Amino acid sequence: MKAIERYMRQLVGMVMLLCFAVPVIAQPKAVRPTTQRKDFYQLVKEANLNFTFPTGFREIKAVDNEDFSFDYAMEVPGKNFEMWLQVRSQKQNWISYEKASGDKRTELANPDSMYIYMSKATATALSGDNNYLVRNIPPDVLARYNADAGKSYLLNLLDLPTTKHYKYALIISLQKNHTGTLMAVYFTNDKDADF
């Protein structure tokens, strides 16, 4: 009888141990931020933006060469879908622009319009021409993202190793006046409703 009691106590003890230990062991391991992610979050902070890493995505190395310069990149594993991000603070540009505005000899572009030139240049480099669809982002969407201006570009891509031979891209470029610019390029092979 004592052997059964001892066995029951051990069994209850094991069950209690498992009840407390399994949840601790089963917790997801914290992902150590990469240098790329740390640098990207610093740029986001400098541009006074917020970024939440989307679920289902995985970080990949951002393209940064003589043709394209992006700060962060991610993909949806197994789905032929990739995203490149570029963030630029406009605060220093605004300081320079305001200083130069009184000088008739110096002419600088308005920093709040830089998002247009940046996204056009990227669209042209990716498509090889100016044959792409451009739309202004509607005011209700801009308000949702606390942006003052924005454009979207839908384009057919050149067949490039850099873009992993994707067929289509959607560029979203958002501007917060006097603060910063965000450009996101989405790549896919399927131009369907999900894209």
PDB file of C-alpha atoms in Angstrom:
ATOM      1  CA  MET A   1       0.000   0.000   0.000  1.00  0.00           C
ATOM      2  CA  LYS A   2       2.871   2.389   0.867  1.00  0.00           C
ATOM      3  CA  ALA A   3       4.492   1.578  -2.453  1.00  0.00           C
ATOM      4  CA  ILE A   4       1.317   2.624  -4.273  1.00  0.00           C
ATOM      5  CA  GLU A   5       1.117   5.874  -2.252  1.00  0.00           C
ATOM      6  CA  ARG A   6       4.761   6.638  -2.989  1.00  0.00           C
ATOM      7  CA  TYR A   7       4.191   5.849  -6.674  1.00  0.00           C
ATOM      8  CA  MET A   8       1.087   8.134  -6.730  1.00  0.00           C
ATOM      9  CA  ARG A   9       3.055  10.976  -5.070  1.00  0.00           C
ATOM     10  CA  GLN A  10       5.833  10.572  -7.636  1.00  0.00           C
ATOM     11  CA  LEU A  11       3.281  10.511 -10.436  1.00  0.00           C
ATOM     12  CA  VAL A  12       1.516  13.629  -9.110  1.00  0.00           C
ATOM     13  CA  GLY A  13       4.907  15.303  -8.651  1.00  0.00           C
ATOM     14  CA  MET A  14       5.884  14.480 -12.238  1.00  0.00           C
ATOM     15  CA  VAL A  15       2.564  15.764 -13.579  1.00  0.00           C
ATOM     16  CA  MET A  16       2.960  19.032 -11.622  1.00  0.00           C
ATOM     17  CA  LEU A  17       6.538  19.385 -12.833  1.00  0.00           C
ATOM     18  CA  LEU A  18       5.420  18.868 -16.415  1.00  0.00           C
ATOM     19  CA  CYS A  19       2.556  21.356 -15.982  1.00  0.00           C
ATOM     20  CA  PHE A  20       5.065  24.039 -15.009  1.00  0.00           C
ATOM     21  CA  ALA A  21       8.042  23.008 -17.136  1.00  0.00           C
ATOM     22  CA  VAL A  22       6.372  22.397 -20.515  1.00  0.00           C
ATOM     23  CA  PRO A  23       5.002  25.959 -20.902  1.00  0.00           C
ATOM     24  CA  VAL A  24       8.434  27.359 -20.088  1.00  0.00           C
ATOM     25  CA  ILE A  25      10.174  25.051 -22.559  1.00  0.00           C
ATOM     26  CA  ALA A  26       7.510  25.598 -25.236  1.00  0.00           C
ATOM     27  CA  GLN A  27       7.856  29.379 -25.251  1.00  0.00           C
ATOM     28  CA  PRO A  28       9.114  30.698 -28.574  1.00  0.00           C
ATOM     29  CA  LYS A  29      12.764  31.567 -28.484  1.00  0.00           C
ATOM     30  CA  ALA A  30      13.510  35.261 -28.696  1.00  0.00           C
ATOM     31  CA  VAL A  31      14.814  36.201 -32.121  1.00  0.00           C
ATOM     32  CA  ARG A  32      18.096  38.010 -31.871  1.00  0.00           C
ATOM     33  CA  PRO A  33      17.866  41.155 -33.953  1.00  0.00           C
ATOM     34  CA  THR A  34      20.306  41.230 -36.849  1.00  0.00           C
ATOM     35  CA  THR A  35      22.569  44.177 -37.575  1.00  0.00           C
ATOM     36  CA  GLN A  36      20.418  44.923 -40.628  1.00  0.00           C
ATOM     37  CA  ARG A  37      17.274  45.033 -38.477  1.00  0.00           C
ATOM     38  CA  LYS A  38      18.921  47.207 -35.806  1.00  0.00           C
ATOM     39  CA  ASP A  39      20.135  49.657 -38.455  1.00  0.00           C
ATOM     40  CA  PHE A  40      16.709  49.694 -40.084  1.00  0.00           C
ATOM     41  CA  TYR A  41      14.939  50.410 -36.789  1.00  0.00           C
ATOM     42  CA  GLN A  42      17.391  53.271 -36.199  1.00  0.00           C
ATOM     43  CA  LEU A  43      16.490  54.760 -39.594  1.00  0.00           C
ATOM     44  CA  VAL A  44      12.793  54.320 -38.796  1.00  0.00           C
ATOM     45  CA  LYS A  45      13.300  56.146 -35.505  1.00  0.00           C
ATOM     46  CA  GLU A  46      15.234  58.999 -37.167  1.00  0.00           C
ATOM     47  CA  ALA A  47      12.430  59.415 -39.719  1.00  0.00           C
ATOM     48  CA  ASN A  48       9.874  59.481 -36.875  1.00  0.00           C
ATOM     49  CA  LEU A  49       8.099  56.367 -38.193  1.00  0.00           C
ATOM     50  CA  ASN A  50       6.819  53.162 -36.629  1.00  0.00           C
ATOM     51  CA  PHE A  51       7.365  49.695 -38.068  1.00  0.00           C
ATOM     52  CA  THR A  52       5.901  46.404 -36.919  1.00  0.00           C
ATOM     53  CA  PHE A  53       7.475  43.291 -38.399  1.00  0.00           C
ATOM     54  CA  PRO A  54       4.638  41.446 -40.202  1.00  0.00           C
ATOM     55  CA  THR A  55       3.853  37.869 -39.247  1.00  0.00           C
ATOM     56  CA  GLY A  56       4.651  35.218 -41.804  1.00  0.00           C
ATOM     57  CA  PHE A  57       7.629  37.131 -43.189  1.00  0.00           C
ATOM     58  CA  ARG A  58      11.317  36.290 -42.892  1.00  0.00           C
ATOM     59  CA  GLU A  59      14.185  38.757 -43.065  1.00  0.00           C
ATOM     60  CA  ILE A  60      16.492  38.537 -46.085  1.00  0.00           C
ATOM     61  CA  LYS A  61      19.531  40.554 -47.073  1.00  0.00           C
ATOM     62  CA  ALA A  62      18.620  43.962 -48.467  1.00  0.00           C
ATOM     63  CA  VAL A  63      19.910  44.927 -51.905  1.00  0.00           C
ATOM     64  CA  ASP A  64      22.499  47.684 -51.692  1.00  0.00           C
ATOM     65  CA  ASN A  65      24.547  48.133 -54.854  1.00  0.00           C
ATOM     66  CA  GLU A  66      25.215  50.787 -57.507  1.00  0.00           C
ATOM     67  CA  ASP A  67      21.716  50.296 -58.979  1.00  0.00           C
ATOM     68  CA  PHE A  68      19.521  49.905 -55.897  1.00  0.00           C
ATOM     69  CA  SER A  69      19.975  50.955 -52.297  1.00  0.00           C
ATOM     70  CA  PHE A  70      17.486  49.548 -49.794  1.00  0.00           C
ATOM     71  CA  ASP A  71      17.652  49.396 -46.022  1.00  0.00           C
ATOM     72  CA  TYR A  72      15.663  46.277 -45.251  1.00  0.00           C
ATOM     73  CA  ALA A  73      14.146  43.311 -47.076  1.00  0.00           C
ATOM     74  CA  MET A  74      11.899  40.377 -46.246  1.00  0.00           C
ATOM     75  CA  GLU A  75      10.032  37.579 -47.949  1.00  0.00           C
ATOM     76  CA  VAL A  76       7.137  35.246 -47.380  1.00  0.00           C
ATOM     77  CA  PRO A  77       8.826  31.828 -47.486  1.00  0.00           C
ATOM     78  CA  GLY A  78       7.534  29.583 -50.262  1.00  0.00           C
ATOM     79  CA  LYS A  79       5.135  32.203 -51.675  1.00  0.00           C
ATOM     80  CA  ASN A  80       7.239  34.005 -54.352  1.00  0.00           C
ATOM     81  CA  PHE A  81       6.662  37.318 -52.601  1.00  0.00           C
ATOM     82  CA  GLU A  82       9.334  39.747 -51.437  1.00  0.00           C
ATOM     83  CA  MET A  83       9.442  43.281 -50.047  1.00  0.00           C
ATOM     84  CA  TRP A  84      12.257  45.868 -50.016  1.00  0.00           C
ATOM     85  CA  LEU A  85      12.093  48.952 -47.787  1.00  0.00           C
ATOM     86  CA  GLN A  86      13.875  52.279 -47.922  1.00  0.00           C
ATOM     87  CA  VAL A  87      13.517  54.928 -45.215  1.00  0.00           C
ATOM     88  CA  ARG A  88      14.900  58.462 -45.386  1.00  0.00           C
ATOM     89  CA  SER A  89      14.710  61.175 -42.767  1.00  0.00           C
ATOM     90  CA  GLN A  90      14.096  64.622 -44.258  1.00  0.00           C
ATOM     91  CA  LYS A  91      14.934  66.625 -41.133  1.00  0.00           C
ATOM     92  CA  GLN A  92      18.499  67.532 -42.160  1.00  0.00           C
ATOM     93  CA  ASN A  93      17.379  68.207 -45.724  1.00  0.00           C
ATOM     94  CA  TRP A  94      14.791  70.661 -44.389  1.00  0.00           C
ATOM     95  CA  ILE A  95      17.397  72.509 -42.354  1.00  0.00           C
ATOM     96  CA  SER A  96      19.588  72.848 -45.468  1.00  0.00           C
ATOM     97  CA  TYR A  97      16.609  73.814 -47.621  1.00  0.00           C
ATOM     98  CA  GLU A  98      15.504  76.561 -45.232  1.00  0.00           C
ATOM     99  CA  LYS A  99      19.046  77.954 -44.990  1.00  0.00           C
ATOM    100  CA  ALA A 100      19.386  77.971 -48.778  1.00  0.00           C
ATOM    101  CA  SER A 101      15.969  79.547 -49.391  1.00  0.00           C
ATOM    102  CA  GLY A 102      17.356  82.995 -48.536  1.00  0.00           C
ATOM    103  CA  ASP A 103      20.360  82.573 -50.831  1.00  0.00           C
ATOM    104  CA  LYS A 104      19.518  83.429 -54.469  1.00  0.00           C
ATOM    105  CA  ARG A 105      22.673  81.628 -55.701  1.00  0.00           C
ATOM    106  CA  THR A 106      21.668  78.249 -54.238  1.00  0.00           C
ATOM    107  CA  GLU A 107      18.627  76.383 -55.474  1.00  0.00           C
ATOM    108  CA  LEU A 108      17.616  73.152 -53.749  1.00  0.00           C
ATOM    109  CA  ALA A 109      14.675  70.869 -54.455  1.00  0.00           C
ATOM    110  CA  ASN A 110      11.928  70.890 -51.869  1.00  0.00           C
ATOM    111  CA  PRO A 111      12.656  67.874 -49.608  1.00  0.00           C
ATOM    112  CA  ASP A 112       8.935  67.091 -49.371  1.00  0.00           C
ATOM    113  CA  SER A 113       8.882  66.298 -53.094  1.00  0.00           C
ATOM    114  CA  MET A 114      11.905  63.985 -52.982  1.00  0.00           C
ATOM    115  CA  TYR A 115       9.678  60.916 -52.558  1.00  0.00           C
ATOM    116  CA  ILE A 116       8.404  61.473 -56.128  1.00  0.00           C
ATOM    117  CA  TYR A 117      11.888  61.553 -57.645  1.00  0.00           C
ATOM    118  CA  MET A 118      13.096  58.600 -55.574  1.00  0.00           C
ATOM    119  CA  SER A 119      10.156  56.379 -56.499  1.00  0.00           C
ATOM    120  CA  LYS A 120      10.217  57.401 -60.198  1.00  0.00           C
ATOM    121  CA  ALA A 121      13.923  56.604 -60.411  1.00  0.00           C
ATOM    122  CA  THR A 122      13.354  53.210 -58.771  1.00  0.00           C
ATOM    123  CA  ALA A 123      10.388  52.428 -61.049  1.00  0.00           C
ATOM    124  CA  THR A 124      12.404  53.319 -64.148  1.00  0.00           C
ATOM    125  CA  ALA A 125      15.417  51.273 -63.012  1.00  0.00           C
ATOM    126  CA  LEU A 126      13.237  48.232 -62.278  1.00  0.00           C
ATOM    127  CA  SER A 127      11.107  48.409 -65.445  1.00  0.00           C
ATOM    128  CA  GLY A 128      13.650  49.757 -67.914  1.00  0.00           C
ATOM    129  CA  ASP A 129      11.252  52.432 -69.169  1.00  0.00           C
ATOM    130  CA  ASN A 130       8.548  54.871 -68.085  1.00  0.00           C
ATOM    131  CA  ASN A 131       5.699  52.560 -69.085  1.00  0.00           C
ATOM    132  CA  TYR A 132       4.145  51.942 -65.669  1.00  0.00           C
ATOM    133  CA  LEU A 133       0.901  52.817 -63.952  1.00  0.00           C
ATOM    134  CA  VAL A 134       1.144  55.685 -61.425  1.00  0.00           C
ATOM    135  CA  ARG A 135      -1.596  56.618 -58.965  1.00  0.00           C
ATOM    136  CA  ASN A 136      -1.855  59.116 -56.126  1.00  0.00           C
ATOM    137  CA  ILE A 137      -2.611  57.428 -52.842  1.00  0.00           C
ATOM    138  CA  PRO A 138      -6.113  58.452 -51.688  1.00  0.00           C
ATOM    139  CA  PRO A 139      -6.421  60.842 -48.729  1.00  0.00           C
ATOM    140  CA  ASP A 140      -8.150  58.259 -46.495  1.00  0.00           C
ATOM    141  CA  VAL A 141      -5.234  55.836 -46.964  1.00  0.00           C
ATOM    142  CA  LEU A 142      -2.704  58.624 -46.340  1.00  0.00           C
ATOM    143  CA  ALA A 143      -4.554  59.509 -43.127  1.00  0.00           C
ATOM    144  CA  ARG A 144      -4.465  55.878 -41.983  1.00  0.00           C
ATOM    145  CA  TYR A 145      -0.669  55.917 -42.248  1.00  0.00           C
ATOM    146  CA  ASN A 146      -0.261  59.499 -40.999  1.00  0.00           C
ATOM    147  CA  ALA A 147       1.263  60.533 -44.335  1.00  0.00           C
ATOM    148  CA  ASP A 148       0.850  63.817 -46.172  1.00  0.00           C
ATOM    149  CA  ALA A 149       1.462  62.567 -49.716  1.00  0.00           C
ATOM    150  CA  GLY A 150       2.080  59.355 -51.575  1.00  0.00           C
ATOM    151  CA  LYS A 151       2.087  57.539 -54.876  1.00  0.00           C
ATOM    152  CA  SER A 152       1.878  53.948 -56.058  1.00  0.00           C
ATOM    153  CA  TYR A 153       3.561  52.500 -59.140  1.00  0.00           C
ATOM    154  CA  LEU A 154       2.578  49.204 -60.752  1.00  0.00           C
ATOM    155  CA  LEU A 155       5.155  47.899 -63.192  1.00  0.00           C
ATOM    156  CA  ASN A 156       6.393  44.993 -65.242  1.00  0.00           C
ATOM    157  CA  LEU A 157       9.974  44.199 -64.294  1.00  0.00           C
ATOM    158  CA  LEU A 158      13.075  43.733 -66.355  1.00  0.00           C
ATOM    159  CA  ASP A 159      14.372  40.176 -66.092  1.00  0.00           C
ATOM    160  CA  LEU A 160      17.180  40.871 -63.588  1.00  0.00           C
ATOM    161  CA  PRO A 161      19.162  38.598 -61.261  1.00  0.00           C
ATOM    162  CA  THR A 162      18.989  41.355 -58.618  1.00  0.00           C
ATOM    163  CA  THR A 163      15.195  41.081 -58.512  1.00  0.00           C
ATOM    164  CA  LYS A 164      15.377  37.268 -58.641  1.00  0.00           C
ATOM    165  CA  HIS A 165      13.595  37.361 -62.009  1.00  0.00           C
ATOM    166  CA  TYR A 166      10.276  38.443 -60.495  1.00  0.00           C
ATOM    167  CA  LYS A 167       7.772  39.633 -63.129  1.00  0.00           C
ATOM    168  CA  TYR A 168       5.860  42.414 -61.348  1.00  0.00           C
ATOM    169  CA  ALA A 169       6.421  45.079 -58.722  1.00  0.00           C
ATOM    170  CA  LEU A 170       4.275  47.497 -56.775  1.00  0.00           C
ATOM    171  CA  ILE A 171       6.028  50.540 -55.343  1.00  0.00           C
ATOM    172  CA  ILE A 172       4.380  52.449 -52.514  1.00  0.00           C
ATOM    173  CA  SER A 173       6.019  55.751 -51.631  1.00  0.00           C
ATOM    174  CA  LEU A 174       4.780  57.769 -48.648  1.00  0.00           C
ATOM    175  CA  GLN A 175       5.876  61.202 -47.453  1.00  0.00           C
ATOM    176  CA  LYS A 176       5.401  62.893 -44.074  1.00  0.00           C
ATOM    177  CA  ASN A 177       6.168  66.569 -44.666  1.00  0.00           C
ATOM    178  CA  HIS A 178       9.318  67.909 -43.024  1.00  0.00           C
ATOM    179  CA  THR A 179       9.876  64.468 -41.458  1.00  0.00           C
ATOM    180  CA  GLY A 180      10.612  61.495 -43.694  1.00  0.00           C
ATOM    181  CA  THR A 181       9.959  59.247 -46.664  1.00  0.00           C
ATOM    182  CA  LEU A 182       9.169  55.538 -46.838  1.00  0.00           C
ATOM    183  CA  MET A 183       9.365  53.544 -50.039  1.00  0.00           C
ATOM    184  CA  ALA A 184       8.255  49.900 -50.149  1.00  0.00           C
ATOM    185  CA  VAL A 185       8.704  47.712 -53.219  1.00  0.00           C
ATOM    186  CA  TYR A 186       6.681  44.500 -53.385  1.00  0.00           C
ATOM    187  CA  PHE A 187       7.732  41.771 -55.837  1.00  0.00           C
ATOM    188  CA  THR A 188       5.660  38.874 -57.173  1.00  0.00           C
ATOM    189  CA  ASN A 189       5.195  36.621 -60.188  1.00  0.00           C
ATOM    190  CA  ASP A 190       1.393  36.666 -59.936  1.00  0.00           C
ATOM    191  CA  LYS A 191      -0.535  39.884 -60.558  1.00  0.00           C
ATOM    192  CA  ASP A 192      -3.751  38.664 -58.948  1.00  0.00           C
ATOM    193  CA  ALA A 193      -6.108  40.008 -56.287  1.00  0.00           C
ATOM    194  CA  ASP A 194      -3.818  38.864 -53.454  1.00  0.00           C
ATOM    195  CA  PHE A 195      -1.027  41.054 -54.818  1.00  0.00           C
TER     196      PHE A 195
END
